[in-house]
């Protein structure tokens, strides 16, 4: 899949931008806070309807404006698509696929598969479980619409159950209605647990081989799904924890508390790995994500690299760049000297300055 062009209107610091991309490597360079990441954010939003930063719609609209537009033209398996996102300050966003409005954001998922890699992702191993759950959910939602639907339902049911737990403290008679929410939570939760288990197993096979290559065969990496509860025990454990849940007024068991662990030669990298090991695992994880998408959808994803190369040493940089030569990549960075001096091929290069983007040609460094 290839993004051919992105058009922005009053998005972040861009009043108007019409960007034509190459099917290979596209580099956006410039000083910090000029708008490089905003371009990647717009691309990611076209695929998922959400900002990778977690920003709200009104925060994406250029200052002193009420609306913003993103138009993305792409080709997937020789079929053209057009995605329009209409952001509104005081209303929900409008989405159209091939100029036909869609009611649910889930209808857009899977049209574009993207892998986003930022400096924050390098900390995914040492950060808390929420970051690793987010990784699983973001990727699975792009690959599996049923999973996305179950996850959305589960989160809504969880929110309702937690609200009920608080209301019971004021009105104990409501306790009789708890069973209804428990049944729904278990049914949705079990589907999530089973799908996550399969995902981690498939990912682990790819991840282990990639990490072995990066480490020169010196380290064996394994990934494990740490389910908070097994699917066959969810219902009973939820019932056993009811008194605790009522006391603390929140649901204490379920896939919303899951985690994944990484072990190098049998040692938990989250707790005992060096910073270098943790970053290598994070890099391996992103490269495995790309490979998994390719195997699942029989197409290459689009890779977004947001100033991540400056955070990697030369060996990891080279391994990453050598691994992405066959997929469309959008890279942001503050300087391009290293790209030019090394053998890395650049198909298009853009200079970003204060909300303007200039395509450069025949850029050379002495």
Short mmCIF file of C-alpha atoms in Angstrom, two decimals:
data_model
loop_
_atom_site.label_atom_id
_atom_site.label_comp_id
_atom_site.label_asym_id
_atom_site.label_seq_id
_atom_site.Cartn_x
_atom_site.Cartn_y
_atom_site.Cartn_z
CA UNK A 1 0.00 0.00 0.00
CA UNK A 2 1.20 3.47 -0.88
CA UNK A 3 0.09 6.96 0.13
CA UNK A 4 0.27 9.06 -3.02
CA UNK A 5 -0.72 12.44 -1.60
CA UNK A 6 -1.85 14.17 1.58
CA UNK A 7 -3.75 17.45 1.61
CA UNK A 8 -4.10 19.44 4.84
CA UNK A 9 -6.28 22.44 5.57
CA UNK A 10 -6.03 24.25 8.94
CA UNK A 11 -4.50 21.16 10.52
CA UNK A 12 -2.13 21.93 13.42
CA UNK A 13 0.24 24.65 12.12
CA UNK A 14 -0.62 24.08 8.43
CA UNK A 15 -2.99 26.49 6.80
CA UNK A 16 -2.81 24.70 3.47
CA UNK A 17 -0.53 21.87 2.37
CA UNK A 18 -0.60 19.67 -0.71
CA UNK A 19 2.02 16.96 -0.40
CA UNK A 20 2.89 14.38 -3.05
CA UNK A 21 4.85 11.41 -1.71
CA UNK A 22 7.17 8.87 -3.26
CA UNK A 23 6.49 5.15 -2.92
CA UNK A 24 9.91 4.75 -1.28
CA UNK A 25 11.62 6.88 1.35
CA UNK A 26 10.33 10.36 2.14
CA UNK A 27 12.40 12.46 4.55
CA UNK A 28 11.12 15.58 6.32
CA UNK A 29 13.87 17.56 7.99
CA UNK A 30 14.04 20.83 9.87
CA UNK A 31 14.40 22.31 13.33
CA UNK A 32 12.20 21.18 16.19
CA UNK A 33 8.65 22.53 16.53
CA UNK A 34 8.30 23.35 12.81
CA UNK A 35 5.57 20.83 11.98
CA UNK A 36 7.39 17.67 10.88
CA UNK A 37 5.56 15.34 13.27
CA UNK A 38 2.22 16.94 12.33
CA UNK A 39 2.54 15.42 8.85
CA UNK A 40 3.03 11.96 10.28
CA UNK A 41 0.16 12.57 12.69
CA UNK A 42 -2.15 13.43 9.79
CA UNK A 43 -1.16 10.24 7.96
CA UNK A 44 -1.74 8.12 11.07
CA UNK A 45 -5.08 9.79 11.69
CA UNK A 46 -6.16 8.87 8.16
CA UNK A 47 -5.57 5.21 8.99
CA UNK A 48 -6.96 5.07 12.52
CA UNK A 49 -9.09 8.26 12.93
CA UNK A 50 -7.02 8.94 16.06
CA UNK A 51 -3.93 10.95 16.90
CA UNK A 52 -0.91 8.89 17.96
CA UNK A 53 -0.38 11.54 20.64
CA UNK A 54 -3.83 11.01 22.09
CA UNK A 55 -4.81 14.57 21.18
CA UNK A 56 -8.47 15.58 21.01
CA UNK A 57 -9.95 16.74 17.72
CA UNK A 58 -10.15 20.40 18.76
CA UNK A 59 -6.44 20.36 19.56
CA UNK A 60 -5.66 19.34 15.97
CA UNK A 61 -7.38 22.37 14.45
CA UNK A 62 -5.22 25.38 13.63
CA UNK A 63 -5.52 28.23 16.13
CA UNK A 64 -8.47 30.60 15.53
CA UNK A 65 -10.20 28.11 13.20
CA UNK A 66 -13.26 25.94 13.80
CA UNK A 67 -12.57 23.18 11.28
CA UNK A 68 -9.72 21.23 9.71
CA UNK A 69 -9.53 18.80 6.82
CA UNK A 70 -7.25 15.90 5.92
CA UNK A 71 -7.47 14.26 2.50
CA UNK A 72 -5.37 11.19 1.80
CA UNK A 73 -5.09 9.53 -1.60
CA UNK A 74 -3.60 6.05 -1.60
CA UNK A 75 -3.26 2.90 -3.65
CA UNK A 76 -3.75 -0.55 -2.18
CA UNK A 77 -3.18 -3.58 -4.39
CA UNK A 78 -3.64 -1.36 -7.46
CA UNK A 79 -6.98 -0.05 -6.18
CA UNK A 80 -7.20 3.72 -5.50
CA UNK A 81 -8.77 5.02 -2.30
CA UNK A 82 -9.55 8.47 -1.01
CA UNK A 83 -10.00 9.15 2.70
CA UNK A 84 -11.41 12.45 3.93
CA UNK A 85 -11.32 13.46 7.60
CA UNK A 86 -13.30 16.55 8.62
CA UNK A 87 -12.36 17.75 12.11
CA UNK A 88 -14.75 20.06 13.95
CA UNK A 89 -14.08 22.01 17.12
CA UNK A 90 -17.49 21.48 18.73
CA UNK A 91 -18.79 18.36 16.95
CA UNK A 92 -17.67 14.83 16.21
CA UNK A 93 -15.43 14.34 13.18
CA UNK A 94 -16.78 13.47 9.76
CA UNK A 95 -15.19 10.63 7.79
CA UNK A 96 -15.68 9.71 4.14
CA UNK A 97 -14.23 6.80 2.18
CA UNK A 98 -14.16 7.36 -1.57
CA UNK A 99 -16.41 10.38 -0.97
CA UNK A 100 -19.07 8.23 0.74
CA UNK A 101 -19.64 9.20 4.42
CA UNK A 102 -19.17 6.42 6.94
CA UNK A 103 -20.89 6.30 10.31
CA UNK A 104 -18.38 4.27 12.30
CA UNK A 105 -14.65 4.85 12.50
CA UNK A 106 -14.19 1.07 12.53
CA UNK A 107 -15.20 0.99 8.85
CA UNK A 108 -11.95 2.78 8.05
CA UNK A 109 -9.68 0.41 9.96
CA UNK A 110 -7.72 -1.93 7.74
CA UNK A 111 -7.80 0.28 4.65
CA UNK A 112 -4.32 1.55 5.56
CA UNK A 113 -1.95 -0.39 7.79
CA UNK A 114 0.62 1.78 9.51
CA UNK A 115 3.48 1.18 11.89
CA UNK A 116 4.42 4.26 13.91
CA UNK A 117 7.84 4.36 15.58
CA UNK A 118 8.74 7.28 17.83
CA UNK A 119 11.34 7.85 20.58
CA UNK A 120 8.60 7.14 23.13
CA UNK A 121 8.32 3.61 21.73
CA UNK A 122 11.90 2.94 22.78
CA UNK A 123 10.62 3.04 26.35
CA UNK A 124 7.79 0.60 25.79
CA UNK A 125 9.75 -2.18 27.49
CA UNK A 126 10.56 -0.32 30.70
CA UNK A 127 7.28 1.61 30.91
CA UNK A 128 4.21 0.30 32.68
CA UNK A 129 1.79 -2.36 31.35
CA UNK A 130 -0.57 0.26 29.86
CA UNK A 131 1.99 1.12 27.15
CA UNK A 132 2.36 -2.52 26.14
CA UNK A 133 -1.42 -3.09 26.11
CA UNK A 134 -1.74 -0.01 23.90
CA UNK A 135 0.78 -1.53 21.50
CA UNK A 136 -1.24 -4.75 21.23
CA UNK A 137 -4.54 -2.92 20.87
CA UNK A 138 -3.31 -0.49 18.21
CA UNK A 139 -1.91 -3.23 16.01
CA UNK A 140 -4.72 -5.74 16.48
CA UNK A 141 -7.36 -3.07 15.81
CA UNK A 142 -5.78 -2.44 12.39
CA UNK A 143 -5.57 -6.14 11.59
CA UNK A 144 -8.81 -7.47 13.08
CA UNK A 145 -12.11 -5.56 13.02
CA UNK A 146 -13.76 -8.15 15.27
CA UNK A 147 -11.11 -7.54 17.90
CA UNK A 148 -11.59 -3.79 17.60
CA UNK A 149 -15.33 -4.22 18.09
CA UNK A 150 -14.87 -6.46 21.13
CA UNK A 151 -12.34 -4.07 22.65
CA UNK A 152 -14.68 -1.11 22.19
CA UNK A 153 -17.55 -3.04 23.77
CA UNK A 154 -15.39 -4.24 26.63
CA UNK A 155 -14.20 -0.73 27.49
CA UNK A 156 -17.78 0.57 27.51
CA UNK A 157 -18.99 -2.30 29.70
CA UNK A 158 -16.02 -1.82 32.04
CA UNK A 159 -16.84 1.87 32.38
CA UNK A 160 -20.50 1.07 33.12
CA UNK A 161 -19.56 -1.59 35.68
CA UNK A 162 -17.17 0.77 37.48
CA UNK A 163 -19.86 3.44 37.53
CA UNK A 164 -22.31 0.94 39.00
CA UNK A 165 -19.80 -0.08 41.70
CA UNK A 166 -19.69 3.56 42.81
CA UNK A 167 -23.48 3.91 42.74
CA UNK A 168 -23.91 0.75 44.86
CA UNK A 169 -22.03 2.46 47.69
CA UNK A 170 -24.91 4.98 47.83
CA UNK A 171 -27.71 2.58 46.88
CA UNK A 172 -26.96 -1.05 47.95
CA UNK A 173 -30.11 -2.34 46.23
CA UNK A 174 -28.39 -1.83 42.87
CA UNK A 175 -26.09 -4.74 43.68
CA UNK A 176 -28.59 -7.13 42.07
CA UNK A 177 -27.88 -5.56 38.66
CA UNK A 178 -24.14 -6.26 38.88
CA UNK A 179 -24.54 -9.77 37.49
CA UNK A 180 -25.83 -8.43 34.16
CA UNK A 181 -22.68 -6.38 33.60
CA UNK A 182 -20.48 -9.25 34.82
CA UNK A 183 -21.85 -11.59 32.13
CA UNK A 184 -21.26 -9.05 29.39
CA UNK A 185 -17.77 -8.24 30.66
CA UNK A 186 -16.80 -11.92 30.74
CA UNK A 187 -18.18 -12.66 27.26
CA UNK A 188 -16.33 -9.74 25.63
CA UNK A 189 -13.24 -10.13 27.79
CA UNK A 190 -12.78 -13.79 26.91
CA UNK A 191 -12.72 -12.99 23.19
CA UNK A 192 -10.05 -10.34 23.80
CA UNK A 193 -7.93 -12.71 25.88
CA UNK A 194 -8.02 -15.44 23.21
CA UNK A 195 -7.13 -13.03 20.39
CA UNK A 196 -4.29 -11.42 22.35
CA UNK A 197 -2.89 -14.83 23.16
CA UNK A 198 -2.81 -15.77 19.48
CA UNK A 199 -1.33 -12.41 18.50
CA UNK A 200 1.53 -12.63 20.99
CA UNK A 201 2.30 -16.20 19.92
CA UNK A 202 2.51 -15.23 16.24
CA UNK A 203 4.48 -12.08 17.01
CA UNK A 204 6.93 -14.01 19.19
CA UNK A 205 8.01 -16.30 16.38
CA UNK A 206 8.94 -13.34 14.19
CA UNK A 207 10.39 -11.27 17.04
CA UNK A 208 12.80 -13.97 18.18
CA UNK A 209 14.40 -14.31 14.75
CA UNK A 210 14.77 -10.55 14.22
CA UNK A 211 16.36 -10.03 17.62
CA UNK A 212 18.71 -12.93 17.01
CA UNK A 213 19.95 -11.20 13.86
CA UNK A 214 20.36 -7.80 15.54
CA UNK A 215 22.32 -9.29 18.44
CA UNK A 216 24.51 -11.38 16.16
CA UNK A 217 23.09 -14.58 17.57
CA UNK A 218 24.27 -13.78 21.10
CA UNK A 219 20.84 -13.35 22.66
CA UNK A 220 17.62 -15.37 22.63
CA UNK A 221 14.53 -13.20 23.00
CA UNK A 222 11.14 -14.58 24.03
CA UNK A 223 7.83 -12.78 24.50
CA UNK A 224 5.09 -13.98 26.87
CA UNK A 225 1.47 -12.98 27.22
CA UNK A 226 0.75 -12.27 30.87
CA UNK A 227 -3.03 -12.48 31.03
CA UNK A 228 -4.46 -11.06 34.23
CA UNK A 229 -6.87 -13.99 34.15
CA UNK A 230 -7.35 -17.01 31.87
CA UNK A 231 -10.53 -17.09 29.83
CA UNK A 232 -11.82 -20.20 31.61
CA UNK A 233 -11.35 -18.54 35.03
CA UNK A 234 -12.56 -15.01 34.31
CA UNK A 235 -16.13 -15.50 35.50
CA UNK A 236 -15.23 -17.21 38.79
CA UNK A 237 -12.42 -14.78 39.59
CA UNK A 238 -14.67 -11.80 38.90
CA UNK A 239 -17.22 -13.21 41.35
CA UNK A 240 -14.55 -13.94 43.97
CA UNK A 241 -13.29 -10.35 43.71
CA UNK A 242 -16.73 -8.78 44.06
CA UNK A 243 -16.26 -7.70 47.69
CA UNK A 244 -12.91 -6.11 46.80
CA UNK A 245 -14.43 -4.40 43.76
CA UNK A 246 -17.27 -2.97 45.84
CA UNK A 247 -14.82 -1.71 48.45
CA UNK A 248 -12.52 0.06 45.99
CA UNK A 249 -15.31 0.84 43.48
CA UNK A 250 -13.41 -0.44 40.44
CA UNK A 251 -13.03 -3.70 38.53
CA UNK A 252 -9.90 -5.47 39.75
CA UNK A 253 -9.73 -8.37 37.29
CA UNK A 254 -9.84 -8.63 33.50
CA UNK A 255 -7.86 -8.06 30.29
CA UNK A 256 -7.67 -4.33 31.07
CA UNK A 257 -4.89 -5.40 33.46
CA UNK A 258 -2.95 -7.63 31.02
CA UNK A 259 0.73 -7.28 30.24
CA UNK A 260 3.40 -8.83 28.03
CA UNK A 261 6.90 -9.73 29.20
CA UNK A 262 10.20 -10.07 27.35
CA UNK A 263 13.02 -12.37 28.36
CA UNK A 264 16.56 -12.41 26.99
CA UNK A 265 18.29 -15.68 27.79
CA UNK A 266 15.67 -16.25 30.51
CA UNK A 267 16.04 -12.81 32.18
CA UNK A 268 13.13 -10.34 32.36
CA UNK A 269 14.23 -7.36 30.25
CA UNK A 270 11.62 -5.07 31.81
CA UNK A 271 13.28 -5.29 35.21
CA UNK A 272 16.85 -6.37 34.64
CA UNK A 273 17.70 -5.47 31.05
CA UNK A 274 20.19 -2.72 30.26
CA UNK A 275 18.99 0.36 28.39
CA UNK A 276 20.71 -0.97 25.27
CA UNK A 277 18.88 -4.30 25.56
CA UNK A 278 15.55 -2.59 26.15
CA UNK A 279 16.01 -0.40 23.08
CA UNK A 280 17.05 -3.36 20.95
CA UNK A 281 13.92 -5.23 22.03
CA UNK A 282 11.79 -2.17 21.18
CA UNK A 283 13.39 -1.99 17.73
CA UNK A 284 12.87 -5.71 17.22
CA UNK A 285 9.25 -5.30 18.26
CA UNK A 286 8.57 -2.64 15.63
CA UNK A 287 10.30 -4.63 12.88
CA UNK A 288 8.33 -7.72 13.91
CA UNK A 289 5.16 -5.62 13.73
CA UNK A 290 5.97 -4.77 10.10
CA UNK A 291 6.59 -8.41 9.24
CA UNK A 292 3.39 -9.54 10.96
CA UNK A 293 1.33 -7.04 8.97
CA UNK A 294 2.92 -8.25 5.73
CA UNK A 295 2.07 -11.87 6.54
CA UNK A 296 -1.46 -11.07 7.72
CA UNK A 297 -2.70 -8.75 4.95
CA UNK A 298 -0.31 -9.88 2.20
CA UNK A 299 0.82 -6.30 1.67
CA UNK A 300 3.42 -3.96 3.09
CA UNK A 301 2.41 -1.41 5.75
CA UNK A 302 3.44 2.23 5.69
CA UNK A 303 6.18 3.04 8.18
CA UNK A 304 6.29 6.34 10.07
CA UNK A 305 9.61 7.08 11.79
CA UNK A 306 9.33 10.17 13.98
CA UNK A 307 12.85 11.38 14.82
CA UNK A 308 13.71 7.92 16.09
CA UNK A 309 17.04 7.46 14.29
CA UNK A 310 18.77 10.04 16.46
CA UNK A 311 17.94 7.84 19.47
CA UNK A 312 19.61 4.74 18.03
CA UNK A 313 23.31 3.94 17.75
CA UNK A 314 24.84 3.39 14.31
CA UNK A 315 24.45 -0.41 14.36
CA UNK A 316 20.74 -0.24 15.17
CA UNK A 317 20.27 2.59 12.68
CA UNK A 318 21.83 0.54 9.89
CA UNK A 319 19.80 -2.55 10.75
CA UNK A 320 16.57 -0.56 10.75
CA UNK A 321 17.32 1.24 7.47
CA UNK A 322 18.36 -1.98 5.75
CA UNK A 323 15.12 -3.62 6.87
CA UNK A 324 12.74 -1.05 5.37
CA UNK A 325 14.05 -0.68 1.84
CA UNK A 326 10.96 -2.30 0.31
CA UNK A 327 8.20 -0.29 2.03
CA UNK A 328 6.99 3.30 1.87
CA UNK A 329 8.53 5.23 4.74
CA UNK A 330 8.00 8.73 6.11
CA UNK A 331 10.93 9.87 8.25
CA UNK A 332 11.29 13.03 10.31
CA UNK A 333 14.70 14.28 11.47
CA UNK A 334 16.54 17.49 12.26
CA UNK A 335 19.35 16.89 9.75
CA UNK A 336 19.98 14.74 6.69
CA UNK A 337 23.77 14.64 6.56
CA UNK A 338 23.97 11.07 7.85
CA UNK A 339 21.49 9.82 5.27
CA UNK A 340 23.42 11.42 2.43
CA UNK A 341 26.89 10.45 3.60
CA UNK A 342 25.81 6.84 4.04
CA UNK A 343 24.57 4.70 1.20
CA UNK A 344 20.94 5.01 2.29
CA UNK A 345 18.69 5.81 -0.65
CA UNK A 346 16.44 8.88 -0.39
CA UNK A 347 13.57 9.11 -2.88
CA UNK A 348 12.13 12.44 -1.79
CA UNK A 349 13.31 15.02 0.68
CA UNK A 350 11.36 17.91 2.14
CA UNK A 351 12.48 20.86 4.24
CA UNK A 352 9.93 21.83 6.89
CA UNK A 353 9.94 25.33 8.32
CA UNK A 354 7.19 26.99 10.34
CA UNK A 355 4.28 25.24 8.68
CA UNK A 356 5.67 25.29 5.14
CA UNK A 357 7.10 22.32 3.26
CA UNK A 358 9.58 22.66 0.41
CA UNK A 359 10.61 19.72 -1.75
CA UNK A 360 14.34 19.74 -2.43
CA UNK A 361 16.18 18.19 -5.34
CA UNK A 362 19.79 17.07 -5.82
CA UNK A 363 20.69 17.72 -2.18
CA UNK A 364 24.36 16.99 -1.54
CA UNK A 365 26.80 17.47 1.30
CA UNK A 366 30.52 17.83 0.91
#
